[in-house]
Coordinates of C-alpha atoms (C1' of nucleotides) in Angstrom, one line a residue:
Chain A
X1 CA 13.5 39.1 -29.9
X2 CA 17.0 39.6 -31.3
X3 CA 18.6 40.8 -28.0
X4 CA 21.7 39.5 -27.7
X5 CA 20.8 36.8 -24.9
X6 CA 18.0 35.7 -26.8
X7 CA 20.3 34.8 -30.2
X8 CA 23.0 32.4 -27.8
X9 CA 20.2 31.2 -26.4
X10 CA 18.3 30.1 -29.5
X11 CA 21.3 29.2 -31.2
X12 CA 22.5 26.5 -28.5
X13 CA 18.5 25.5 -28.0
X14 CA 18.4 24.8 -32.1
X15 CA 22.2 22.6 -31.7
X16 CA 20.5 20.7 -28.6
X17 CA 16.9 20.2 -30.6
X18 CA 18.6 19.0 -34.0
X19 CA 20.8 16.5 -31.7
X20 CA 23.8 18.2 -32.2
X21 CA 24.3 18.5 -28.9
X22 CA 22.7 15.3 -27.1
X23 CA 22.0 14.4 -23.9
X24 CA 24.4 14.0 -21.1
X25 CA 27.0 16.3 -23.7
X26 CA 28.7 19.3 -22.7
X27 CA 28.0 22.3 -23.8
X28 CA 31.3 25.0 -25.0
X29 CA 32.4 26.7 -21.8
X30 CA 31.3 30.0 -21.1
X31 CA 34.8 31.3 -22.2
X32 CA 34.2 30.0 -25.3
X33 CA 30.7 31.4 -26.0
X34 CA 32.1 35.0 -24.4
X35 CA 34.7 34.5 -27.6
X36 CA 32.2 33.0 -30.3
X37 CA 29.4 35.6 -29.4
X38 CA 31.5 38.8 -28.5
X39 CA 29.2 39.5 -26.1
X40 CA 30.2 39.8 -21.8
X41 CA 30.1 36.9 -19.6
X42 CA 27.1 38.2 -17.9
X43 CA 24.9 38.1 -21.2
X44 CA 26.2 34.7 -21.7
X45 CA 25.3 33.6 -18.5
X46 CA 21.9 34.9 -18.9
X47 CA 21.2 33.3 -22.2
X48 CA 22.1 29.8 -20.5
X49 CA 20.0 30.5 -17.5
X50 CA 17.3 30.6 -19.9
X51 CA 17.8 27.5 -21.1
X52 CA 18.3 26.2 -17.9
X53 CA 14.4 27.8 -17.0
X54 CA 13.3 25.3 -19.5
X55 CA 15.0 22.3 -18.7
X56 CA 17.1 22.0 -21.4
X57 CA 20.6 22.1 -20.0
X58 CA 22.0 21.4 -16.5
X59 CA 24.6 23.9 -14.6
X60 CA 27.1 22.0 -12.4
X61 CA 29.4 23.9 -10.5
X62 CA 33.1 23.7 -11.8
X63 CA 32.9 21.2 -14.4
X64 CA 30.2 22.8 -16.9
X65 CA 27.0 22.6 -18.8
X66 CA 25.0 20.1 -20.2
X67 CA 22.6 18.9 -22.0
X68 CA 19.9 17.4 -19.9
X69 CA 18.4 14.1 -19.9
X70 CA 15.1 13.2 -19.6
X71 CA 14.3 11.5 -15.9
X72 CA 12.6 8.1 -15.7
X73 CA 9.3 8.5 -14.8
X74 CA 7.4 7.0 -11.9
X75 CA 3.6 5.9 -13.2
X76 CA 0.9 6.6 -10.7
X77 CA -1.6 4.6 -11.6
X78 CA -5.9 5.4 -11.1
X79 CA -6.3 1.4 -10.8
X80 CA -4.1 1.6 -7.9
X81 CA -7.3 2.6 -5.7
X82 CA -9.4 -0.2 -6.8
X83 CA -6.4 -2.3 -5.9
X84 CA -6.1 -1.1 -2.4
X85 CA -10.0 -1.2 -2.0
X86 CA -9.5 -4.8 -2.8
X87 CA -6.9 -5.7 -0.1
X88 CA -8.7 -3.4 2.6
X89 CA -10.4 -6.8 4.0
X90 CA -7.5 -9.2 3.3
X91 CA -5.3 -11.1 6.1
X92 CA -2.7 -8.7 7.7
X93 CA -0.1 -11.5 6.3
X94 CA -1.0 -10.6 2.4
X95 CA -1.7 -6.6 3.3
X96 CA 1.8 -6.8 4.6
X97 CA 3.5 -7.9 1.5
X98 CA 3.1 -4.8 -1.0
X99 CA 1.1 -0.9 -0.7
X100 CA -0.1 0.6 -3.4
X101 CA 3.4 2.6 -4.1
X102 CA 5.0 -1.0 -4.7
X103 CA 1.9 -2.1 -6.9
X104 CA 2.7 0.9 -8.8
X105 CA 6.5 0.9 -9.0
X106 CA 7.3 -3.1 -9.3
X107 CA 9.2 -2.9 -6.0
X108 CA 9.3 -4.7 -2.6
X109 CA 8.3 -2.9 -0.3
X110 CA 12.3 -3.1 1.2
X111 CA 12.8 -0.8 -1.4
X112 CA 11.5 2.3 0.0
X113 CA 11.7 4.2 2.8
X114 CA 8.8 5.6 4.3
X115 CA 8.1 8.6 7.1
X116 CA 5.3 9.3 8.5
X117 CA 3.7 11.9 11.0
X118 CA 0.6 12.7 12.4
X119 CA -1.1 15.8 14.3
X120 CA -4.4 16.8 15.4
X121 CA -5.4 19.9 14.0
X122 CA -8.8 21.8 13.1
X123 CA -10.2 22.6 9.7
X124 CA -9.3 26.0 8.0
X125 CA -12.5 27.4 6.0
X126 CA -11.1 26.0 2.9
X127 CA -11.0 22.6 4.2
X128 CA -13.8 22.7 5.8
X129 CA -15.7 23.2 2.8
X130 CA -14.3 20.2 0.7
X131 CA -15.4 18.3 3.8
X132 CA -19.1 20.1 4.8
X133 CA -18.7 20.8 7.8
X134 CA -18.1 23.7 9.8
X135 CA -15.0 25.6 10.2
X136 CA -12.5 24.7 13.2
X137 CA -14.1 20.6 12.6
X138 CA -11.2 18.7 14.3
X139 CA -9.2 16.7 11.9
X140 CA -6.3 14.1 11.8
X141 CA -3.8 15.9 9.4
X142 CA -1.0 13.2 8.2
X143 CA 2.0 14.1 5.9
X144 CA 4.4 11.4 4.5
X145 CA 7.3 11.0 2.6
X146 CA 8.0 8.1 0.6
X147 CA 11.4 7.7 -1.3
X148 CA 13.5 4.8 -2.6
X149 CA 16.3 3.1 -0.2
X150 CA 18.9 3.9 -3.1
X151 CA 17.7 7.8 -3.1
X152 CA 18.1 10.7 -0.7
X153 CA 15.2 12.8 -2.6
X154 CA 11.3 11.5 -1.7
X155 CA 9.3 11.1 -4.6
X156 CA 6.0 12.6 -3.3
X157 CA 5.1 15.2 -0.5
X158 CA 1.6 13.7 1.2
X159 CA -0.8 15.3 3.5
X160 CA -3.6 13.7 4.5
X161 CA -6.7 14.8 6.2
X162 CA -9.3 12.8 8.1
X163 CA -12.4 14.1 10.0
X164 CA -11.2 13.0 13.6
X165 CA -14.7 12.3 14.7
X166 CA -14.8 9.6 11.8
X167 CA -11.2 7.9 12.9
X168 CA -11.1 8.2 16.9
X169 CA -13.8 4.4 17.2
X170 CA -10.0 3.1 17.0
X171 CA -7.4 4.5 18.8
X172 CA -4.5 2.6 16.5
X173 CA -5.6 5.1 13.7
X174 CA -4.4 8.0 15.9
X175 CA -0.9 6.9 16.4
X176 CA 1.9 7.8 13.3
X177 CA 3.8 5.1 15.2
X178 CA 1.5 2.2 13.5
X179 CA 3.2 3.4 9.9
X180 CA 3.6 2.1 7.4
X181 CA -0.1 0.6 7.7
X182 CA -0.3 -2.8 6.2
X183 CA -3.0 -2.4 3.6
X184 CA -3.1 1.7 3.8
X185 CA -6.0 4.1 4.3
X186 CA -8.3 2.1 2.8
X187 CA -8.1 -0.7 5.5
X188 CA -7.8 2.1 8.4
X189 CA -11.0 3.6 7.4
X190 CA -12.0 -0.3 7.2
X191 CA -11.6 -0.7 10.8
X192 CA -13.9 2.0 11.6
X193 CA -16.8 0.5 9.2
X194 CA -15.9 3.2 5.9
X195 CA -15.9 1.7 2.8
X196 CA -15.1 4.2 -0.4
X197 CA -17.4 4.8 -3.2
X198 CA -15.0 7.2 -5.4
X199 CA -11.9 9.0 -5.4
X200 CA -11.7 12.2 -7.4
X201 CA -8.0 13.8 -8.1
X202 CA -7.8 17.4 -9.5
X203 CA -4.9 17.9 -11.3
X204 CA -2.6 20.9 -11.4
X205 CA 0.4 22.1 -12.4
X206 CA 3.0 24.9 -11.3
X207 CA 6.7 26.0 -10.8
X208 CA 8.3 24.3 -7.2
X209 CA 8.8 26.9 -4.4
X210 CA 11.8 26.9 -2.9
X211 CA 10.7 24.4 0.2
X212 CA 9.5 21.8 -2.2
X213 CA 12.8 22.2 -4.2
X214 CA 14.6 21.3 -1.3
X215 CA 12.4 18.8 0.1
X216 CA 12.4 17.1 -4.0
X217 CA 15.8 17.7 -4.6
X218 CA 14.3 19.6 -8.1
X219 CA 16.9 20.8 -10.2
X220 CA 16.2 24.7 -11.7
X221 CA 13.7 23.9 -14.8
X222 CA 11.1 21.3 -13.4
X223 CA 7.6 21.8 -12.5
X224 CA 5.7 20.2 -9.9
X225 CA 2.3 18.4 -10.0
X226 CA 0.0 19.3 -7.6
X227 CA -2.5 16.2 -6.9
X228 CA -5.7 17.0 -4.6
X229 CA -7.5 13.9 -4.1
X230 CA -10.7 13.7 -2.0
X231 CA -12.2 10.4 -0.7
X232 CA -15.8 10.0 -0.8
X233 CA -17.6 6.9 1.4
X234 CA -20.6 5.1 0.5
X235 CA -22.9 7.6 2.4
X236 CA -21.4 10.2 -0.1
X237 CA -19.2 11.7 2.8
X238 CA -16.0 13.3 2.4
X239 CA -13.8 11.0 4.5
X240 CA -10.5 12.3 3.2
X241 CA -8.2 15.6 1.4
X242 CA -5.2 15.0 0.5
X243 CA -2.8 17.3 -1.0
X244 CA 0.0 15.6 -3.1
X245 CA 3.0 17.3 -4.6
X246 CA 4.8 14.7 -7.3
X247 CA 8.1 16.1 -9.4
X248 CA 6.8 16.8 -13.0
X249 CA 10.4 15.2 -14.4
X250 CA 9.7 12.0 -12.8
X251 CA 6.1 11.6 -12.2
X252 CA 3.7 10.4 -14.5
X253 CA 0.3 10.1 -13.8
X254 CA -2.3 7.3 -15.4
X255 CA -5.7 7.4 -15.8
X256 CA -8.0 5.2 -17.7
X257 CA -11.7 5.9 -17.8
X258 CA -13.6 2.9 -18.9
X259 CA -16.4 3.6 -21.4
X260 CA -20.1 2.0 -21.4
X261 CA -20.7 -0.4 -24.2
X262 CA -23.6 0.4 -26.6
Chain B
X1 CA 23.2 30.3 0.3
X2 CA 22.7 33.9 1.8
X3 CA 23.5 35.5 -1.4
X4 CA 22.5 39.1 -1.8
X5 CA 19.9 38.5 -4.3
X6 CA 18.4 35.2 -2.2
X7 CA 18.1 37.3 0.9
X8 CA 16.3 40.2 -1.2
X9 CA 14.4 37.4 -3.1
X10 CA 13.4 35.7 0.8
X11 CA 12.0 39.2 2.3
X12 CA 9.8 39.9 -0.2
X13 CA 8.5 36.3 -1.0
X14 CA 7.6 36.1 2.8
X15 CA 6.2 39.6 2.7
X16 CA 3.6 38.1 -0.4
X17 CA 3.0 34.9 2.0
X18 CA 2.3 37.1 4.7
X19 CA 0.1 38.8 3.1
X20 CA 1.4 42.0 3.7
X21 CA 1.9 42.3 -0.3
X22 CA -1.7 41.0 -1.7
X23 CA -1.9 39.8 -4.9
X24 CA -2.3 42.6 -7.6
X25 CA -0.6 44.4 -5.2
X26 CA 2.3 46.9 -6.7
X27 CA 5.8 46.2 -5.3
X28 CA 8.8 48.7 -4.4
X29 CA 10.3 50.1 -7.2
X30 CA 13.3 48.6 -8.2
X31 CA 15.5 51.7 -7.9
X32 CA 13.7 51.7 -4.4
X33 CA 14.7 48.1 -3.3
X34 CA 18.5 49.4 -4.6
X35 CA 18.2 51.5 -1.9
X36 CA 16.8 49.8 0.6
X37 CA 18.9 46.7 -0.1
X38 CA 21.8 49.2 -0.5
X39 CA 23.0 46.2 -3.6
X40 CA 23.0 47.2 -7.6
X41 CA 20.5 47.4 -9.9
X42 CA 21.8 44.0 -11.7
X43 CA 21.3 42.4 -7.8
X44 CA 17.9 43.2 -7.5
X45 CA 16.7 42.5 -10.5
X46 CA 18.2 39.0 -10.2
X47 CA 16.3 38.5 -6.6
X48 CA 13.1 39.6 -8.9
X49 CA 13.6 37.3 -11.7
X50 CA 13.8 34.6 -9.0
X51 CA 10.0 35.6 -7.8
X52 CA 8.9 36.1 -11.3
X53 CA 10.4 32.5 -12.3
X54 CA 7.6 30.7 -9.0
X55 CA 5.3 32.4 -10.6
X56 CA 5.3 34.8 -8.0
X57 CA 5.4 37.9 -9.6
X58 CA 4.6 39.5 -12.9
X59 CA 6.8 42.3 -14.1
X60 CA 5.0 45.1 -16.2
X61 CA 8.1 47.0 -18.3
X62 CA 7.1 50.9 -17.7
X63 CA 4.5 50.1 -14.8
X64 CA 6.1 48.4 -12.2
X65 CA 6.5 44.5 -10.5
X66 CA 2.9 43.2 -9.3
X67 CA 2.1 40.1 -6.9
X68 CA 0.9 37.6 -9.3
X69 CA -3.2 36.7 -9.0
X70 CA -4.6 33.1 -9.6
X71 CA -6.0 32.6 -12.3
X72 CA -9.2 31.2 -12.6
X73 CA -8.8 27.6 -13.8
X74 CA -10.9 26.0 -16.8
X75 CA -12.1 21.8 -15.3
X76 CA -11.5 19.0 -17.6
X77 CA -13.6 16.3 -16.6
X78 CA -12.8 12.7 -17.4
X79 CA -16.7 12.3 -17.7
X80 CA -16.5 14.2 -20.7
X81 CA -15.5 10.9 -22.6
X82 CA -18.4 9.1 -21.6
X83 CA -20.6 11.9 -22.3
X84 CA -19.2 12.6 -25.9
X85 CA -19.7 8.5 -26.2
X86 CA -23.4 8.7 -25.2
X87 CA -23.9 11.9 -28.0
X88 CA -22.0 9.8 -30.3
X89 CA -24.8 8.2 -31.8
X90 CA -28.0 11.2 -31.6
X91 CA -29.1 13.2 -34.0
X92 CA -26.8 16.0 -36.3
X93 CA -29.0 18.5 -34.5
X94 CA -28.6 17.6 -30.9
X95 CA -24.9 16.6 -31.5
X96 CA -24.3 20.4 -33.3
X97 CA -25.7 22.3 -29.9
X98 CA -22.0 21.5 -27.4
X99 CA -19.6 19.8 -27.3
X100 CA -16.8 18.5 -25.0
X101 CA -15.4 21.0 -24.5
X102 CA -18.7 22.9 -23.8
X103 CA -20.0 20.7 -21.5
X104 CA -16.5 21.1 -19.4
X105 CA -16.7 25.0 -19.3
X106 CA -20.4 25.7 -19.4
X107 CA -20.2 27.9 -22.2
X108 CA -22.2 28.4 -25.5
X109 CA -20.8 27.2 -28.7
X110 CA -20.8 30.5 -30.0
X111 CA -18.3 32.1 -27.1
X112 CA -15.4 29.4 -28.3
X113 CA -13.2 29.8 -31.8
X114 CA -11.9 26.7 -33.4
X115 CA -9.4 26.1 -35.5
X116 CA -8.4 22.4 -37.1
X117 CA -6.1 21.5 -39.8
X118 CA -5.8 17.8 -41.0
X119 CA -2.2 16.4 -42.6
X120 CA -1.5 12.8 -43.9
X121 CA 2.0 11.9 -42.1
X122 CA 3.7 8.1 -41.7
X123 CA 4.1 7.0 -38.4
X124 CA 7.1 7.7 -36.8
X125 CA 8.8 5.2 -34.8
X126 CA 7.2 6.3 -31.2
X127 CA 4.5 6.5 -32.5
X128 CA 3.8 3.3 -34.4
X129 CA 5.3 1.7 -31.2
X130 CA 1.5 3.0 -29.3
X131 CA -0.5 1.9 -32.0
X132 CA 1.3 -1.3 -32.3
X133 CA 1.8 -0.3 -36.0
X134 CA 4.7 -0.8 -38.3
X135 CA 6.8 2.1 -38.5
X136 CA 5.5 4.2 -41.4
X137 CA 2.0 3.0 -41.6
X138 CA 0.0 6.1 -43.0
X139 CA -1.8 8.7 -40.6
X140 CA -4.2 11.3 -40.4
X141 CA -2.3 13.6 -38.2
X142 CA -5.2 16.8 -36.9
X143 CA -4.1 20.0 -35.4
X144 CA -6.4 21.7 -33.1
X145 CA -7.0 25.3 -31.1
X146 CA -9.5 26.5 -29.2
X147 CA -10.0 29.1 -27.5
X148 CA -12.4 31.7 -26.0
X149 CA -13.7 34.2 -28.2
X150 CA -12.8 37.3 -25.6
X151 CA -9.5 36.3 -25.6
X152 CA -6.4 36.0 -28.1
X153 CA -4.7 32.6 -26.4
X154 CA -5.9 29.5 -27.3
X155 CA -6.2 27.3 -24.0
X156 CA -4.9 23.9 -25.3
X157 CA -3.0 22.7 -28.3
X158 CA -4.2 19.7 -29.2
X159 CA -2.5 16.6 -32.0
X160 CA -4.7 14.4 -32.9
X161 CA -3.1 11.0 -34.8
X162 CA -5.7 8.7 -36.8
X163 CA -4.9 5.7 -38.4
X164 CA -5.8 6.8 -42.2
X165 CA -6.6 3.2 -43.4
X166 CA -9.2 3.0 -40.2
X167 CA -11.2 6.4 -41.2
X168 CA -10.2 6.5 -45.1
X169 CA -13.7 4.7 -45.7
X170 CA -15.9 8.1 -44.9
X171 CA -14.0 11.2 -47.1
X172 CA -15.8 13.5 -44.7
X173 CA -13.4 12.6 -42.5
X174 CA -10.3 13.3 -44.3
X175 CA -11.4 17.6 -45.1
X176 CA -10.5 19.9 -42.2
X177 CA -13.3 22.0 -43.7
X178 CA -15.9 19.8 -42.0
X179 CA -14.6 20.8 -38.6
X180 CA -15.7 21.5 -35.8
X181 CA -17.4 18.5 -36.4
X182 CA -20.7 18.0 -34.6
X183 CA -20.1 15.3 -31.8
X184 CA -16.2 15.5 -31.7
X185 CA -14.1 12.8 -32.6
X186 CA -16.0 10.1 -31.3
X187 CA -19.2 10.3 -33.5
X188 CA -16.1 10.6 -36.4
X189 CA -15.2 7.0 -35.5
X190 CA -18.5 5.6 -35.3
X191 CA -19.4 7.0 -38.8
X192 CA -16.7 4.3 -39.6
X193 CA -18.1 1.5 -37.2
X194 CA -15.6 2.5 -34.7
X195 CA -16.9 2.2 -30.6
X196 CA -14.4 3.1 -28.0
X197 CA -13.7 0.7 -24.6
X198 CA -11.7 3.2 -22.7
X199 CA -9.2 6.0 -22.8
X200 CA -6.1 6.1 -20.8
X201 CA -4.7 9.6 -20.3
X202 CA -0.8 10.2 -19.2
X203 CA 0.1 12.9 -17.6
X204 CA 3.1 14.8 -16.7
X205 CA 4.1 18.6 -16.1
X206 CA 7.4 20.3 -17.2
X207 CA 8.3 24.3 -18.1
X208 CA 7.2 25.2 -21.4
X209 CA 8.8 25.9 -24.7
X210 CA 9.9 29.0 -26.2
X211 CA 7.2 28.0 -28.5
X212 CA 4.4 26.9 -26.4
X213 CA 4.9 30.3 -24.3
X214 CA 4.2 32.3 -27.7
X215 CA 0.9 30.0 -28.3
X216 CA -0.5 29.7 -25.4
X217 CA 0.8 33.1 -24.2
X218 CA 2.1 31.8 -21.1
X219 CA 3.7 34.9 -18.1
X220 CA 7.5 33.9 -17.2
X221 CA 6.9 31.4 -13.9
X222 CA 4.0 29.0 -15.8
X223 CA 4.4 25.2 -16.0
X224 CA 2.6 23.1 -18.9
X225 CA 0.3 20.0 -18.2
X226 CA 1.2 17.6 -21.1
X227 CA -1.4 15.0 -21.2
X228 CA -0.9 12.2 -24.2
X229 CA -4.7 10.6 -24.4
X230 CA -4.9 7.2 -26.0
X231 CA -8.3 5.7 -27.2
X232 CA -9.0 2.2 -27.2
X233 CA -12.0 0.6 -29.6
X234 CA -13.6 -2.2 -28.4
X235 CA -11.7 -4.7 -30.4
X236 CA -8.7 -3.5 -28.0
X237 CA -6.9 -1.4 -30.8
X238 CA -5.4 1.7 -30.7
X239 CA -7.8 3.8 -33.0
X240 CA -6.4 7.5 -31.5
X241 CA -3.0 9.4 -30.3
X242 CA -3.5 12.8 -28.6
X243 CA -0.9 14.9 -27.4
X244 CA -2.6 18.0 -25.4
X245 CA -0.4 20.6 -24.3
X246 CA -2.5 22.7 -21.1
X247 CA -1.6 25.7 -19.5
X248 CA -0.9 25.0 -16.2
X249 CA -2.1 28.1 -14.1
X250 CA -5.4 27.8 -16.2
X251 CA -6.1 24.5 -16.4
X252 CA -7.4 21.8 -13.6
X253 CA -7.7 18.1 -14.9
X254 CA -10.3 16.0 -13.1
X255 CA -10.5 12.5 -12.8
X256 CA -13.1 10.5 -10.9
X257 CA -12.4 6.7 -10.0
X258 CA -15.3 5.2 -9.1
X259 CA -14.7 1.8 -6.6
X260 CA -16.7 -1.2 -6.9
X261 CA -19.4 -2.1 -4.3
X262 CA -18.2 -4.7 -1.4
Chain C
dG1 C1' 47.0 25.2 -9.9
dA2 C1' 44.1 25.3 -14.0
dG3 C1' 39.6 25.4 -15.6
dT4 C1' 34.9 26.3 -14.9
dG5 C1' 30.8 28.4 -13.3
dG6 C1' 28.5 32.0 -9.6
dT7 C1' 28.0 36.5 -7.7
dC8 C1' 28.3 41.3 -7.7
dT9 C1' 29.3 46.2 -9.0
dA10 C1' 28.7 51.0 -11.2
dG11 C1' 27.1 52.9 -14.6
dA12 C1' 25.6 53.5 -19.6
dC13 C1' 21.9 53.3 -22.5
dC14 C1' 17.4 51.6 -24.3
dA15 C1' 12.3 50.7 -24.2
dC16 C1' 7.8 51.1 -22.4
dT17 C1' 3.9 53.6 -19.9
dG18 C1' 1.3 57.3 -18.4
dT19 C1' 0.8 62.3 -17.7
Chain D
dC1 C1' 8.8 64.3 -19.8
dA2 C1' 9.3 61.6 -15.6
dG3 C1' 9.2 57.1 -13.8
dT4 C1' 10.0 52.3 -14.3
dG5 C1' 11.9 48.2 -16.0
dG6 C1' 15.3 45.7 -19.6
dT7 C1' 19.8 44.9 -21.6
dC8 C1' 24.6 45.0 -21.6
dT9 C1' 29.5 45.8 -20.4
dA10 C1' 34.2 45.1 -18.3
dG11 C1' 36.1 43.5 -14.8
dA12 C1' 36.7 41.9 -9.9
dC13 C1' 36.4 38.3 -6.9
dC14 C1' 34.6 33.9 -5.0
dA15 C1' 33.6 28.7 -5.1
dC16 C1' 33.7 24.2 -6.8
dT17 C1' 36.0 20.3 -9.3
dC18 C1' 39.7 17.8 -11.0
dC19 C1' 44.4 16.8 -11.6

DNA sequence: GAGTGGTCTAGACCACTGT
DNA sequence: CAGTGGTCTAGACCACTCC
């Protein structure tokens, strides 16, 4: 402790935390601190990268620093698979009206854009162990991207795998062309007699690499979470690994684990 | 883009990708890379502080700048909730041999330290806003580490917020002496004639503190899973308010949705 | 053009590690 | 002591934003 980097840095970080400086404020210019702190511009710049590491202030080119606000958060909510589980066997009419990601947000469903894109591939011998089955097991890998009309950023990176042996009974499943699906996975593994028993999500959590910054539009100082859900049918099957990557800064994930009465 | 230190930063990120740097794996030597890169010292060191902020790297003052192994991550099940509910109500001597936390890790009580300390506190306005509370209502605010007993770094921090007028009618309650209390928090409430319905867990991810590095004893390039877990009693009140700060390149959260039958 | 942040240098000096 | 990384400087020059 006590290098000089360190003792600007603290000193802004206690202003900012006692609400001297508040969200959305500017922070002295770097001139200034040079002056305040007699220290170079480099050391200065260092001390407010730090900050910057830990989300506290926001750089922008030209005009200055500033303290950062916290994002509104997205929920992601665990009911939402029962929900879809629900609608799997409804009319194409009501499965049409609202995915999981709108039951989740509030929105209509014209408020999001949604890509989607799909490739045959076979299972590396990590995948093929989450599924059972052997290595090089031809699977239907599916990423999307999901964002709102009023944004450029998604707000989740998806792939999807299915076993393609489980899928190919319908040919429409094969084809990225039929997204967005009314109704979602749940009703495509409907139409091939699959009906889910559980979903289990594991839960991570690590700094963005440079492709997912991009991809998120991440400013320096977020995390990402990384989601791994797996789909098991009533046969106790693996029927489907997905991999999700969800901005920590405006994700929020909910869980609720009912309890059994005594 | 194309900046000196990005370029130096992109060939030896896609070098560790590659595989051609393994984890554990020593890198160049700085002065070496000066060379190479035929850039400054400063330069270089930047393009390494980019690696070492993914979490790509780990730099070891006097030794040298290492590819960064995984770590091996500790589960938290959300099963551990109905388990601790079903122990809630045995016997002291069958409630004293694990706990959650146990059951989660598959270790002996012995091989975990624990450390609690209880505080009376009003609730503050965020807070009485989840309990559906008046703001200032009185609360038994518990502070809680664990960790293993080979190591120096607790793996959680853990707040705990009571309502004191809810648990005030069993003293035993109230003395942090009596921790680690055999059954964990849930055989606390029914001492009290408390049962939980269900717990809803929120979780996000974001860079740690300054402080929560120092705890937790986080490397430089380590995001924190922040998990606020809220338990419901059966009479649908608020009875608990967690706030459980995780290290995110130890820690795997998993949660199991089960779907109803068709 | 004035103001602000971003990159980079060349080199000095300090601190930690292992022999 | 040799090797390696950490901090810091003084100043040059570039890039973005706003007026």
């Amino acid at each position: 402790m006590a290098t000089a980097y360190e003792k600007i840095a603290g000193g802004l970080r206690a202003r900012i935390r006692a609400g001297e400086l508040a969200p959305g404020d500017k922070l002295p210019s770097e001139a200034t601190l040079v002056k305040e702190s007699g220290k170079s511009g480099p050391t200065v710049q260092r001390a407010l990268s730090v900050l910057q590491e830990e989300g506290l202030i926001e750089k922008r080119h030209g005009i200055g620093n500033f303290v950062r606000k916290p994002r509104t958060k997205a929920l992601r909510d665990n009911c939402r698979h029962q929900w879809e589980k629900d609608r799997a066997r409804e009319s194409v009419e009501l499965r049409k009206q609202t995915g999981a990601t709108e039951h989740d947000t509030g929105l209509e469903i014209d408020d999001l854009v949604f890509y989607a894109s799909y490739r045959k591939t076979k299972a590396t011998a990590e995948l093929a162990e989450v599924f059972g089955l052997p290595e090089g097991t031809p699977l239907l890998k599916r990423t999307y991207r999901t964002r709102y009309a009023a944004e450029t950023a998604p707000f989740n990176l998806v792939t999807s795998h299915l076993v393609h042996s489980m899928v190919e009974g319908n040919a429409d499943l094969l084809d990225d062309a039929n997204e967005p699906w009314p109704g979602g996975t749940q009703n495509q593994l409907h139409t091939v007699g699959i009906e889910l028993d559980r979903i289990e999500e594991r839960v991570t959590a690590r700094p963005p690499t440079p492709e997912e910054t991009e991809e998120l539009e991440l400013l320096p100082g977020t995390s990402v979470i990384v989601l791994r859900k797996i789909s098991y049918d009533i046969k106790d099957r693996v029927v489907d690994v997905s991999d999700i990557t969800l901005p920590g800064d405006r994700t929020e994930l909910l869980f609720t684990t009912r309890l059994e009465r005594w």
